[in-house]
Short mmCIF file of C-alpha atoms and ligand atoms in Angstrom, two decimals:
data_model
loop_
_atom_site.label_atom_id
_atom_site.label_comp_id
_atom_site.label_asym_id
_atom_site.label_seq_id
_atom_site.Cartn_x
_atom_site.Cartn_y
_atom_site.Cartn_z
CA MET A 1 -10.48 -8.52 -14.60
CA GLU A 2 -6.80 -9.71 -15.18
CA PRO A 3 -4.13 -8.56 -13.54
CA VAL A 4 -2.08 -7.10 -16.61
CA THR A 5 2.73 -8.22 -15.52
CA ALA A 6 4.44 -7.30 -17.91
CA THR A 7 5.04 -8.66 -21.37
CA ASN A 8 9.27 -9.18 -20.11
CA THR A 9 10.80 -9.24 -16.96
CA GLY A 10 10.54 -6.11 -14.80
CA HIS A 11 6.62 -4.65 -14.46
CA ALA A 12 3.70 -3.58 -16.64
CA VAL A 13 4.80 0.41 -16.12
CA VAL A 14 8.06 1.64 -13.83
CA ILE A 15 7.07 5.50 -13.02
CA ALA A 16 10.48 7.53 -12.20
CA GLY A 17 9.21 9.98 -9.59
CA GLY A 18 6.97 9.33 -6.21
CA GLY A 19 5.77 12.31 -5.72
CA PRO A 20 1.38 14.10 -5.98
CA THR A 21 1.31 12.86 -9.33
CA GLY A 22 3.96 9.12 -9.79
CA LEU A 23 1.23 8.08 -6.70
CA MET A 24 -1.61 8.48 -8.09
CA LEU A 25 -0.97 7.52 -11.02
CA ALA A 26 0.67 4.49 -9.47
CA GLY A 27 -3.31 3.67 -7.26
CA GLU A 28 -4.89 3.83 -10.43
CA LEU A 29 -2.96 1.69 -11.99
CA ALA A 30 -2.69 -0.88 -9.05
CA LEU A 31 -6.55 -0.01 -8.95
CA ALA A 32 -6.99 -0.76 -12.65
CA GLY A 33 -4.49 -4.39 -12.22
CA VAL A 34 -1.55 -3.20 -14.03
CA ASP A 35 1.95 -3.99 -11.99
CA VAL A 36 3.00 -1.08 -11.39
CA ALA A 37 6.17 -0.23 -9.54
CA ILE A 38 7.66 3.67 -8.62
CA VAL A 39 11.07 4.84 -8.28
CA GLU A 40 12.55 7.53 -5.57
CA ARG A 41 14.63 9.22 -4.80
CA ARG A 42 13.95 10.60 -1.12
CA ALA A 43 13.77 8.26 2.16
CA GLY A 44 10.51 8.29 2.83
CA GLN A 45 7.96 10.80 2.04
CA GLU A 46 8.65 14.02 4.25
CA VAL A 47 8.11 17.26 1.76
CA VAL A 48 11.01 19.94 2.96
CA GLY A 49 9.33 23.09 3.44
CA THR A 50 6.06 23.86 2.43
CA ARG A 51 5.21 23.35 -0.96
CA ALA A 52 1.55 22.78 -2.29
CA ARG A 53 -1.44 24.75 0.65
CA GLY A 54 -4.50 22.76 -0.88
CA LEU A 55 -6.79 21.22 -2.91
CA HIS A 56 -9.27 23.34 -5.59
CA ALA A 57 -12.65 21.24 -5.64
CA ARG A 58 -12.03 19.16 -8.66
CA THR A 59 -9.00 16.93 -7.29
CA ILE A 60 -11.50 17.04 -4.16
CA GLU A 61 -13.47 15.35 -6.60
CA VAL A 62 -11.32 12.37 -8.77
CA LEU A 63 -10.41 11.85 -4.96
CA ASP A 64 -13.55 10.57 -4.30
CA GLN A 65 -13.91 9.01 -7.42
CA ARG A 66 -12.20 6.63 -6.16
CA GLY A 67 -13.01 6.91 -2.46
CA ILE A 68 -10.64 7.97 -0.71
CA ALA A 69 -11.92 12.20 -0.03
CA GLY A 70 -12.66 11.75 3.30
CA ARG A 71 -8.95 11.09 3.97
CA PHE A 72 -7.77 13.77 3.31
CA LEU A 73 -11.16 16.42 4.48
CA SER A 74 -10.52 14.64 7.63
CA ALA A 75 -6.78 15.88 7.58
CA GLY A 76 -7.71 19.25 6.13
CA GLN A 77 -9.72 22.47 6.48
CA PRO A 78 -12.62 22.76 4.30
CA VAL A 79 -12.26 27.14 3.29
CA GLN A 80 -12.81 29.14 0.27
CA ILE A 81 -9.75 28.65 -1.69
CA ALA A 82 -9.61 29.20 -5.61
CA SER A 83 -8.48 32.93 -5.87
CA PHE A 84 -7.08 35.05 -8.83
CA SER A 85 -3.96 36.26 -7.93
CA GLY A 86 -5.40 36.81 -4.43
CA ILE A 87 -8.89 37.89 -5.28
CA ARG A 88 -11.45 36.02 -4.08
CA LEU A 89 -14.15 33.52 -5.90
CA ASP A 90 -16.39 31.88 -3.47
CA ILE A 91 -17.41 28.48 -4.96
CA SER A 92 -20.12 27.94 -2.68
CA ASP A 93 -23.27 27.95 -5.09
CA PHE A 94 -21.05 26.06 -7.31
CA PRO A 95 -23.31 22.14 -8.38
CA THR A 96 -20.84 19.75 -7.33
CA ARG A 97 -20.78 18.64 -3.95
CA HIS A 98 -17.13 19.61 -2.93
CA PRO A 99 -18.55 23.22 -3.16
CA TYR A 100 -15.13 24.87 -1.79
CA GLY A 101 -11.04 23.90 -1.33
CA LEU A 102 -9.12 21.95 1.20
CA ALA A 103 -6.34 23.99 3.33
CA LEU A 104 -3.95 20.42 3.34
CA LEU A 105 -0.53 21.06 3.41
CA GLN A 106 1.60 19.04 0.22
CA LYS A 107 3.29 16.52 3.19
CA HIS A 108 -0.40 15.85 4.63
CA PHE A 109 -1.50 15.00 1.15
CA GLU A 110 1.59 13.08 0.10
CA ARG A 111 1.63 10.88 3.11
CA ILE A 112 -2.29 10.41 2.68
CA LEU A 113 -1.50 9.53 -0.20
CA ALA A 114 1.01 6.90 -0.32
CA GLY A 115 -0.47 5.12 2.71
CA TRP A 116 -2.97 4.87 -0.18
CA VAL A 117 -1.16 3.28 -2.38
CA SER A 118 1.01 1.05 0.12
CA GLU A 119 -3.28 -0.18 0.62
CA LEU A 120 -2.92 -1.36 -3.54
CA GLY A 121 0.14 -3.49 -3.08
CA VAL A 122 2.72 -0.76 -5.44
CA PRO A 123 5.69 -1.69 -4.69
CA ILE A 124 8.14 1.67 -4.51
CA HIS A 125 12.75 1.70 -4.75
CA ARG A 126 13.40 3.97 -2.35
CA GLN A 127 16.31 5.98 -2.15
CA ARG A 128 16.95 5.10 -5.97
CA GLU A 129 17.50 7.48 -8.77
CA VAL A 130 16.75 6.46 -12.53
CA THR A 131 19.79 7.60 -14.56
CA GLY A 132 18.66 7.12 -17.60
CA PHE A 133 17.31 4.18 -20.04
CA THR A 134 16.66 2.94 -23.25
CA GLN A 135 13.42 2.21 -25.74
CA ASP A 136 13.32 -0.57 -28.46
CA ALA A 137 10.13 -2.28 -29.66
CA THR A 138 8.87 -4.00 -26.49
CA GLY A 139 9.69 -1.92 -24.10
CA VAL A 140 12.22 0.34 -22.04
CA THR A 141 15.20 -0.67 -20.31
CA VAL A 142 15.44 2.01 -17.10
CA GLU A 143 18.64 2.33 -15.77
CA LEU A 144 18.84 3.63 -11.50
CA SER A 145 21.93 4.13 -9.67
CA GLY A 146 23.58 1.96 -8.22
CA GLY A 147 23.98 0.07 -11.58
CA GLN A 148 20.50 -2.10 -11.53
CA SER A 149 18.05 -1.93 -14.12
CA LEU A 150 15.08 -2.69 -14.59
CA ARG A 151 12.93 -3.21 -17.67
CA ALA A 152 8.79 -2.15 -18.31
CA ASP A 153 6.90 -1.97 -20.82
CA PHE A 154 6.10 1.97 -20.88
CA LEU A 155 7.94 4.73 -18.55
CA VAL A 156 6.07 7.57 -17.05
CA GLY A 157 8.52 10.25 -15.75
CA CYS A 158 6.45 11.91 -12.99
CA ASP A 159 10.10 13.27 -11.35
CA GLY A 160 9.38 16.67 -11.08
CA GLY A 161 10.73 20.30 -13.14
CA ARG A 162 13.59 19.18 -13.64
CA SER A 163 12.54 16.14 -15.13
CA LEU A 164 15.46 13.37 -16.04
CA ILE A 165 12.93 11.09 -18.01
CA ARG A 166 12.46 14.98 -20.19
CA ARG A 167 15.70 15.48 -20.55
CA ALA A 168 16.93 11.96 -21.85
CA ALA A 169 14.37 11.55 -23.73
CA SER A 170 15.30 15.00 -25.96
CA ILE A 171 11.32 16.64 -25.51
CA ASP A 172 11.49 20.46 -25.66
CA PHE A 173 10.60 22.74 -22.95
CA PRO A 174 9.32 25.86 -24.36
CA GLY A 175 8.13 28.18 -22.56
CA TRP A 176 10.07 32.05 -20.48
CA ASP A 177 12.36 32.41 -18.60
CA PRO A 178 11.92 33.96 -14.85
CA SER A 179 11.53 37.10 -14.33
CA VAL A 180 11.34 37.36 -11.02
CA SER A 181 12.77 35.00 -8.16
CA SER A 182 11.22 34.66 -4.09
CA LEU A 183 12.75 33.27 -1.67
CA ILE A 184 10.25 30.97 0.92
CA ALA A 185 12.20 30.04 4.00
CA GLU A 186 10.91 29.43 8.08
CA VAL A 187 12.94 31.18 10.48
CA GLU A 188 13.22 32.95 13.97
CA MET A 189 13.63 36.73 14.29
CA SER A 190 15.40 38.53 17.33
CA GLU A 191 12.29 41.48 16.36
CA GLU A 192 7.95 41.12 15.86
CA PRO A 193 8.31 41.74 11.55
CA GLY A 194 4.58 43.34 11.29
CA TRP A 195 2.60 40.53 10.33
CA GLY A 196 0.85 40.34 6.32
CA ILE A 197 0.89 41.24 2.69
CA ARG A 198 2.42 43.58 0.58
CA ARG A 199 3.44 44.03 -2.43
CA ASP A 200 5.42 45.75 -4.79
CA GLY A 201 7.26 46.17 -7.62
CA ASN A 202 8.84 42.93 -7.60
CA GLY A 203 6.04 40.82 -6.61
CA THR A 204 4.18 39.72 -3.23
CA GLN A 205 5.86 39.97 0.30
CA ALA A 206 4.55 37.77 3.23
CA LEU A 207 5.97 37.34 6.96
CA GLY A 208 3.27 35.39 9.31
CA PRO A 209 3.26 33.45 12.42
CA LEU A 210 3.90 29.62 12.29
CA ASP A 211 2.14 27.11 14.46
CA ASP A 212 4.42 26.45 17.39
CA GLY A 213 4.95 30.75 18.11
CA LYS A 214 8.43 30.66 17.72
CA ARG A 215 8.69 31.02 14.19
CA VAL A 216 8.30 33.14 10.93
CA GLY A 217 7.54 31.54 7.69
CA VAL A 218 8.84 34.39 4.73
CA VAL A 219 7.84 35.42 1.49
CA VAL A 220 10.10 37.28 -0.05
CA SER A 221 10.77 38.62 -3.89
CA GLU A 222 14.24 39.85 -5.36
CA PRO A 223 14.56 40.27 -9.05
CA TYR A 224 15.40 37.52 -11.11
CA ALA A 225 19.32 37.84 -11.52
CA GLY A 226 20.37 34.65 -12.65
CA GLN A 227 20.46 32.83 -9.08
CA THR A 228 21.22 29.04 -9.42
CA GLY A 229 21.43 26.79 -6.63
CA GLU A 230 20.04 27.01 -2.72
CA PRO A 231 19.88 30.30 -1.23
CA THR A 232 21.88 31.75 2.01
CA LEU A 233 20.59 33.37 5.34
CA ARG A 234 22.97 35.75 3.12
CA ASP A 235 20.27 35.95 0.77
CA LEU A 236 17.53 36.00 2.76
CA SER A 237 18.64 38.51 5.22
CA ARG A 238 19.45 41.24 1.78
CA ALA A 239 16.27 40.26 0.05
CA LEU A 240 14.51 41.39 3.48
CA ILE A 241 16.22 44.19 4.35
CA ALA A 242 15.17 45.76 0.25
CA VAL A 243 11.28 44.56 1.03
CA TRP A 244 11.27 45.80 4.68
CA GLY A 245 14.79 48.15 5.47
CA THR A 246 15.66 45.31 8.91
CA ASP A 247 15.98 42.29 7.93
CA PHE A 248 14.09 41.64 11.44
CA GLY A 249 17.72 39.68 13.56
CA VAL A 250 17.03 37.10 11.02
CA HIS A 251 18.28 33.12 12.33
CA ASN A 252 17.75 29.68 12.63
CA PRO A 253 16.85 28.53 9.38
CA THR A 254 14.51 25.30 9.64
CA TRP A 255 14.96 26.01 5.63
CA ILE A 256 15.08 28.72 2.95
CA SER A 257 14.22 27.09 -0.05
CA ARG A 258 14.44 29.58 -3.86
CA PHE A 259 11.36 29.41 -7.15
CA THR A 260 10.81 31.46 -9.99
CA ASP A 261 8.31 32.22 -11.92
CA MET A 262 10.63 30.07 -14.74
CA THR A 263 7.37 29.33 -17.57
CA ARG A 264 7.17 25.74 -19.82
CA GLN A 265 5.74 23.07 -20.92
CA ALA A 266 6.85 20.50 -22.69
CA SER A 267 6.51 19.91 -26.55
CA SER A 268 5.26 16.62 -26.24
CA TYR A 269 3.48 14.57 -23.50
CA ARG A 270 5.06 11.27 -24.52
CA GLN A 271 8.01 10.10 -27.16
CA GLY A 272 6.91 6.50 -28.09
CA ARG A 273 6.85 3.53 -24.58
CA VAL A 274 7.85 6.88 -22.54
CA LEU A 275 5.23 9.38 -20.85
CA LEU A 276 5.55 12.53 -18.82
CA ALA A 277 3.30 13.60 -16.40
CA GLY A 278 2.42 16.14 -13.54
CA ASP A 279 5.99 18.78 -12.69
CA ALA A 280 7.92 17.33 -15.52
CA ALA A 281 5.27 17.92 -18.84
CA HIS A 282 4.63 21.73 -16.90
CA VAL A 283 6.17 24.17 -14.63
CA HIS A 284 4.59 27.45 -13.37
CA TYR A 285 4.89 30.20 -10.09
CA PRO A 286 2.96 29.04 -7.17
CA VAL A 287 0.66 31.92 -7.70
CA GLY A 288 -3.42 30.71 -7.70
CA GLY A 289 -1.85 27.17 -6.60
CA GLN A 290 -2.16 24.99 -9.42
CA GLY A 291 0.39 22.72 -10.02
CA LEU A 292 -0.22 19.69 -7.53
CA ASN A 293 -4.00 19.70 -8.27
CA ILE A 294 -3.12 19.26 -13.00
CA GLY A 295 -0.69 17.13 -11.87
CA VAL A 296 -2.95 14.26 -10.10
CA GLN A 297 -5.71 15.38 -12.73
CA ASP A 298 -2.83 13.90 -15.52
CA ALA A 299 -2.55 11.04 -13.16
CA VAL A 300 -6.13 10.34 -13.72
CA ASN A 301 -5.93 10.64 -17.14
CA LEU A 302 -3.23 9.26 -17.86
CA GLY A 303 -4.13 6.10 -15.55
CA TRP A 304 -6.90 3.83 -17.22
CA LYS A 305 -5.33 3.92 -20.39
CA LEU A 306 -1.59 3.16 -20.08
CA ALA A 307 -3.97 0.31 -18.12
CA GLN A 308 -5.83 -0.43 -21.06
CA VAL A 309 -3.08 -0.54 -23.31
CA ALA A 310 -0.90 -2.43 -20.98
CA ARG A 311 -3.55 -5.07 -21.08
CA GLY A 312 -3.80 -4.55 -25.04
CA SER A 313 -7.33 -4.82 -24.71
CA SER A 314 -6.68 -1.15 -26.48
CA PRO A 315 -4.63 -0.29 -29.09
CA ASP A 316 -1.49 2.12 -28.60
CA SER A 317 -3.01 5.65 -30.37
CA LEU A 318 -5.31 5.83 -27.20
CA LEU A 319 -2.16 6.86 -25.09
CA ASP A 320 -1.67 9.75 -28.08
CA THR A 321 -5.48 11.30 -26.75
CA TYR A 322 -3.46 11.70 -23.02
CA HIS A 323 -1.49 14.99 -24.74
CA ALA A 324 -4.55 15.80 -26.70
CA GLU A 325 -6.78 16.25 -23.77
CA ARG A 326 -4.19 17.70 -21.58
CA HIS A 327 -1.17 19.82 -22.57
CA PRO A 328 -4.45 22.67 -23.45
CA VAL A 329 -4.57 22.14 -19.87
CA ALA A 330 -1.36 23.28 -18.73
CA ALA A 331 -1.19 25.50 -21.41
CA ARG A 332 -4.12 27.58 -20.12
CA VAL A 333 -2.79 27.34 -16.24
CA LEU A 334 0.04 28.69 -17.42
CA ARG A 335 -1.41 31.41 -19.30
CA THR A 336 -3.79 32.34 -16.27
CA THR A 337 -0.15 31.96 -14.11
CA MET A 338 1.02 34.37 -16.39
CA ALA A 339 -1.67 37.14 -15.52
CA GLN A 340 -1.70 36.19 -11.98
CA THR A 341 2.09 37.05 -11.85
CA ALA A 342 1.39 40.61 -13.57
CA LEU A 343 -0.93 40.65 -10.76
CA THR A 344 1.56 39.53 -7.83
CA ARG A 345 3.54 42.85 -8.36
CA SER A 346 2.84 46.75 -7.48
CA SER A 347 2.64 49.48 -9.72
CA PRO A 348 -0.40 52.95 -10.11
CA GLN A 349 -1.18 51.30 -13.47
CA THR A 350 -0.59 47.08 -11.90
CA ASP A 351 -2.79 48.96 -9.14
CA ALA A 352 -5.28 50.35 -11.24
CA LEU A 353 -5.80 47.11 -13.59
CA ARG A 354 -5.95 44.72 -10.24
CA ASP A 355 -8.70 47.19 -8.91
CA THR A 356 -10.88 46.70 -12.16
CA MET A 357 -10.23 43.28 -12.12
CA SER A 358 -11.05 43.37 -8.63
CA GLU A 359 -14.48 44.90 -10.22
CA LEU A 360 -14.82 42.41 -13.12
CA LEU A 361 -14.76 39.72 -10.80
CA ALA A 362 -17.49 40.62 -7.99
CA MET A 363 -19.75 40.21 -10.74
CA ASP A 364 -21.82 37.24 -11.14
CA GLN A 365 -20.44 35.33 -14.44
CA PRO A 366 -16.55 36.32 -14.43
CA ARG A 367 -16.73 35.00 -11.32
CA LYS A 368 -18.35 31.41 -12.15
CA THR A 369 -16.27 31.72 -15.42
CA PHE A 370 -12.69 32.30 -13.56
CA ALA A 371 -14.13 30.60 -9.87
CA ALA A 372 -14.61 27.40 -12.08
CA ARG A 373 -11.47 27.83 -14.36
CA MET A 374 -9.64 27.76 -10.66
CA SER A 375 -11.33 24.82 -8.82
CA GLY A 376 -10.61 22.37 -12.32
CA LEU A 377 -14.44 22.35 -12.34
CA ASP A 378 -15.02 23.92 -16.31
CA ILE A 379 -12.00 21.40 -17.27
CA HIS A 380 -13.89 20.40 -21.00
CA TYR A 381 -12.29 17.75 -24.07
CA ASP A 382 -12.60 18.59 -26.97
CA LEU A 383 -14.37 15.70 -28.37
CA GLY A 384 -16.36 16.71 -31.03
CA ALA A 385 -19.83 17.96 -30.62
CA GLY A 386 -22.86 16.94 -28.77
CA HIS A 387 -24.98 16.91 -25.76
CA PRO A 388 -22.74 20.01 -23.59
CA LEU A 389 -21.81 16.97 -20.96
CA LEU A 390 -20.01 15.54 -23.61
CA GLY A 391 -16.33 15.89 -22.68
CA ARG A 392 -17.12 17.11 -19.10
CA ARG A 393 -16.88 15.53 -15.54
CA MET A 394 -19.59 13.77 -14.80
CA PRO A 395 -21.93 15.85 -11.87
CA ASP A 396 -21.91 13.38 -8.42
CA LEU A 397 -25.83 13.00 -8.93
CA ASP A 398 -27.86 10.28 -6.82
CA LEU A 399 -28.90 7.56 -8.55
CA ILE A 400 -31.90 5.02 -7.38
CA THR A 401 -30.49 1.91 -9.12
CA PRO A 402 -31.70 -1.71 -8.49
CA SER A 403 -29.52 -2.21 -5.70
CA GLY A 404 -31.00 1.00 -4.00
CA PRO A 405 -29.41 4.62 -3.89
CA GLN A 406 -26.38 5.01 -5.60
CA ARG A 407 -23.40 7.89 -6.22
CA VAL A 408 -22.75 8.65 -9.20
CA TYR A 409 -18.81 9.18 -7.47
CA THR A 410 -19.53 5.09 -6.08
CA LEU A 411 -19.60 3.58 -9.48
CA LEU A 412 -17.02 5.09 -10.12
CA HIS A 413 -14.59 4.07 -6.84
CA ARG A 414 -12.90 0.85 -9.27
CA ALA A 415 -11.59 3.01 -11.51
CA ARG A 416 -14.04 1.51 -14.75
CA PRO A 417 -16.09 2.55 -16.97
CA VAL A 418 -19.56 3.02 -16.54
CA LEU A 419 -22.55 3.03 -19.09
CA LEU A 420 -25.85 4.53 -16.98
CA ASN A 421 -29.39 3.71 -18.78
CA LEU A 422 -31.50 6.49 -17.52
CA GLY A 423 -34.43 6.18 -19.46
CA GLU A 424 -36.30 1.92 -20.26
CA PRO A 425 -34.71 -0.73 -17.71
CA GLY A 426 -33.33 -2.95 -20.13
CA GLY A 427 -32.80 -0.83 -23.06
CA LEU A 428 -29.18 -1.00 -23.93
CA ASP A 429 -27.28 -3.67 -25.42
CA ILE A 430 -23.38 -2.75 -25.02
CA THR A 431 -23.01 -7.38 -25.38
CA PRO A 432 -19.74 -6.79 -27.52
CA TRP A 433 -18.66 -4.46 -25.15
CA ALA A 434 -19.79 -6.23 -21.21
CA ASP A 435 -16.77 -7.77 -20.60
CA ARG A 436 -15.23 -4.57 -20.30
CA VAL A 437 -17.30 -1.59 -19.54
CA PRO A 438 -20.56 -1.88 -16.76
CA LEU A 439 -23.99 -1.23 -17.60
CA THR A 440 -26.25 0.25 -14.61
CA ASP A 441 -30.41 0.70 -15.03
CA ALA A 442 -30.35 4.27 -12.82
CA LYS A 443 -33.62 6.36 -12.26
CA TYR A 444 -32.66 10.25 -10.68
CA ALA A 445 -35.00 12.73 -10.56
CA GLY A 446 -33.38 15.89 -9.85
CA ARG A 447 -31.72 19.07 -12.10
CA TRP A 448 -28.72 18.18 -14.58
CA GLU A 449 -26.89 21.75 -13.53
CA LEU A 450 -23.48 21.42 -14.86
CA PRO A 451 -20.76 24.84 -13.44
CA VAL A 452 -21.00 27.73 -15.27
CA LEU A 453 -22.98 26.14 -17.82
CA GLY A 454 -26.00 25.54 -15.85
CA GLU A 455 -29.03 23.45 -16.10
CA VAL A 456 -28.31 21.47 -19.12
CA THR A 457 -31.24 18.26 -20.14
CA ALA A 458 -31.21 15.34 -19.29
CA PRO A 459 -29.69 12.25 -21.24
CA ALA A 460 -31.47 8.96 -21.65
CA ALA A 461 -27.74 7.71 -21.19
CA VAL A 462 -24.30 8.33 -20.67
CA LEU A 463 -21.21 6.69 -20.80
CA ILE A 464 -18.64 7.92 -18.11
CA ARG A 465 -15.09 7.63 -18.09
CA PRO A 466 -13.07 6.12 -15.74
CA ASP A 467 -11.91 9.67 -15.11
CA GLY A 468 -14.96 10.67 -14.70
CA HIS A 469 -15.27 12.36 -17.68
CA VAL A 470 -18.08 11.71 -20.47
CA ALA A 471 -17.72 9.17 -23.00
CA TRP A 472 -21.26 9.90 -25.14
CA ALA A 473 -24.53 11.12 -24.38
CA GLY A 474 -27.78 10.68 -25.52
CA ASP A 475 -31.01 8.44 -26.78
CA PRO A 476 -29.95 4.81 -26.76
CA ALA A 477 -30.51 3.96 -30.17
CA ASP A 478 -27.58 6.67 -30.93
CA LEU A 479 -25.12 5.41 -33.49
CA ALA A 480 -22.40 7.33 -31.76
CA LEU A 481 -23.10 4.65 -29.40
CA PRO A 482 -20.83 1.70 -30.50
CA ASP A 483 -18.49 4.33 -32.11
CA ALA A 484 -16.88 6.08 -28.36
CA LEU A 485 -17.42 2.80 -26.80
CA ALA A 486 -14.98 1.14 -29.11
CA THR A 487 -13.19 4.91 -29.43
CA TRP A 488 -12.33 4.71 -25.34
CA PHE A 489 -12.66 0.61 -24.76
CA GLY A 490 -11.20 -1.17 -27.39
CA PRO A 491 -12.48 -2.90 -30.22
CA PRO A 492 -15.75 -4.96 -29.77
CA ALA A 493 -15.47 -8.55 -28.39
CA ALA A 494 -16.13 -11.33 -31.27
CA GLY A 495 -18.77 -12.42 -31.03
C1 FAD B 1 6.58 27.33 -2.81
C2 FAD B 1 6.29 26.72 -3.82
C3 FAD B 1 4.39 26.56 -4.03
C4 FAD B 1 3.45 25.52 -4.19
N1 FAD B 1 2.35 25.75 -4.44
C5 FAD B 1 0.64 24.86 -4.60
C6 FAD B 1 -0.09 25.18 -3.80
O1 FAD B 1 -0.47 25.88 -3.69
N2 FAD B 1 -1.27 24.24 -4.94
C7 FAD B 1 -0.41 22.67 -5.67
O2 FAD B 1 -1.40 22.68 -6.04
N3 FAD B 1 1.14 22.78 -6.01
C8 FAD B 1 1.19 24.04 -5.58
N4 FAD B 1 2.76 23.85 -5.83
C9 FAD B 1 3.79 23.24 -7.28
C10 FAD B 1 3.57 21.73 -6.61
O3 FAD B 1 4.57 22.23 -4.83
C11 FAD B 1 3.76 20.73 -7.94
O4 FAD B 1 3.16 20.94 -8.83
C12 FAD B 1 3.93 19.13 -6.75
O5 FAD B 1 4.57 18.86 -6.68
C13 FAD B 1 4.05 19.22 -8.68
O6 FAD B 1 3.72 17.44 -7.80
P1 FAD B 1 4.68 16.08 -9.70
O7 FAD B 1 4.31 14.87 -8.40
O8 FAD B 1 4.84 16.19 -9.93
O9 FAD B 1 6.06 17.04 -8.55
P2 FAD B 1 7.46 16.63 -7.42
O10 FAD B 1 6.48 17.22 -6.53
O11 FAD B 1 8.53 17.22 -7.55
O12 FAD B 1 7.47 15.21 -7.27
C14 FAD B 1 8.39 14.26 -7.61
C15 FAD B 1 8.61 13.10 -6.97
O13 FAD B 1 10.39 12.85 -8.52
C16 FAD B 1 11.07 13.04 -7.26
N5 FAD B 1 12.57 12.54 -7.94
C17 FAD B 1 13.12 12.82 -9.37
N6 FAD B 1 14.06 12.60 -10.48
C18 FAD B 1 14.15 11.14 -9.88
C19 FAD B 1 15.00 11.00 -9.93
N7 FAD B 1 15.57 11.27 -11.43
N8 FAD B 1 14.57 9.33 -10.19
C20 FAD B 1 13.94 9.21 -9.09
N9 FAD B 1 13.67 9.87 -8.57
C21 FAD B 1 13.47 10.96 -8.48
C22 FAD B 1 11.94 13.31 -6.19
O14 FAD B 1 12.29 13.26 -5.21
C23 FAD B 1 10.42 13.81 -5.86
O15 FAD B 1 9.64 13.04 -5.29
C24 FAD B 1 3.89 25.30 -5.20
C25 FAD B 1 5.31 24.83 -5.52
C26 FAD B 1 6.12 25.47 -4.51
C27 FAD B 1 8.12 24.87 -4.87
#
């Protein structure tokens, strides 16, 4: 594949922000041969305090699709982490190679991901901030702190919930103001507190010993009264006393941070040559542990599309499918998270609702439905009517190919599409797309099973996009195949 360099001086793509989303997007673009650079405010990849605590199954799968899941699996602990407002949802019977989540702190996730991005040779302009941009018909001029600027064909704002890119693009961020504020801290305490989790009218409160055996991890909520800015030890002491009647002699904080249940989503993920992904596009309360996961999955949806448009092999309109597919996914996460936030509180009525939800989620079909939703395994892009696989994630089948046994996800490692012919070898001819879409003849004798839906009929051929979602499934003679190839991978080459 020809490398894609910028048509102007600079880069084909500049990414503002090298958190989980920006790093994943940079990796996707670099794999596709696109000249990409990150501008990141932080000096290194250190994450202050604890943010995300783990990965859901679909995120592990997308990393597996790039051949890097093992790096994360060996650094974390596979566990059943899917839950609905703390109500456990076991996915060990799900039809995936990874029927579990991974307990792994965000600082380790970012460190490992940054290692991969560095191997791919992506430059990161560190200790630089994007301060503004202007876009015109041929590109974007990205202004940096220090007075310099970069020129790019596209700019992607992966710069977190307070995204400057979103604000500078005047993209609306509608949603709901906070109703609760939570302090999260690592501290020392003179008295040993009662460990554990408790719920009250404000939400969930937690005290737990940290690994060093000396410090305590605290999450304590306070009614939201317009708090802004950095919280202090005094704020923490006051919140502890309000919940436990004592602050346990809290002192010597390593860090104290505040987060709220503000719930907002960008009204548009794209404005011309500027796109948004991750927290820049959607923010919500952390209950359910979705933010990092859907940010990484935004990046995997956007990366290959942006690469093809930057390369000129697909029209600009392909980028509109990014908003069309990912906006509804985050909108559903926001709704589910608001429902979970309501359940973090305690009152006789909410406790009764929580018990009812627990009973419901103990039943098989509701458990499967919600567990697939929380683990991201049920994501279904609306690509119209057709085979049940259409728009869903491709299962990681064990295939027999002319070059020997191969997993489907291994075929996706280079972030290129895959057309699988499971029928008569040589029975598919896609010559006009042969330069872009590798065709593999394969045999598969096992069951085709999807989370929640169960077993589906085996298709004779499947077209898989680089993000692992099925673009077409059917019979080789199906006239929808050339349409799908043109829609997703550009017009046919002149013969
Ligand atoms: C307490 C807490 C617990 C959480 N728990 C979970 C969980 O269990 N599971 C989960 O999936 N998610 C969780 N999250 C959410 C998760 O941390 C975020 O969703 C995730 O970090 C989003 O990644 P991102 O890359 O989109 O944004 P960020 O992580 O915010 O990264 C943005 C990056 O952009 C940089 N930046 C910002 N502005 C500029 C600029 N102008 N120029 C250059 N660089 C800039 C920042 O330095 C940063 O590196 C939690 C969050 C909190 C607060």
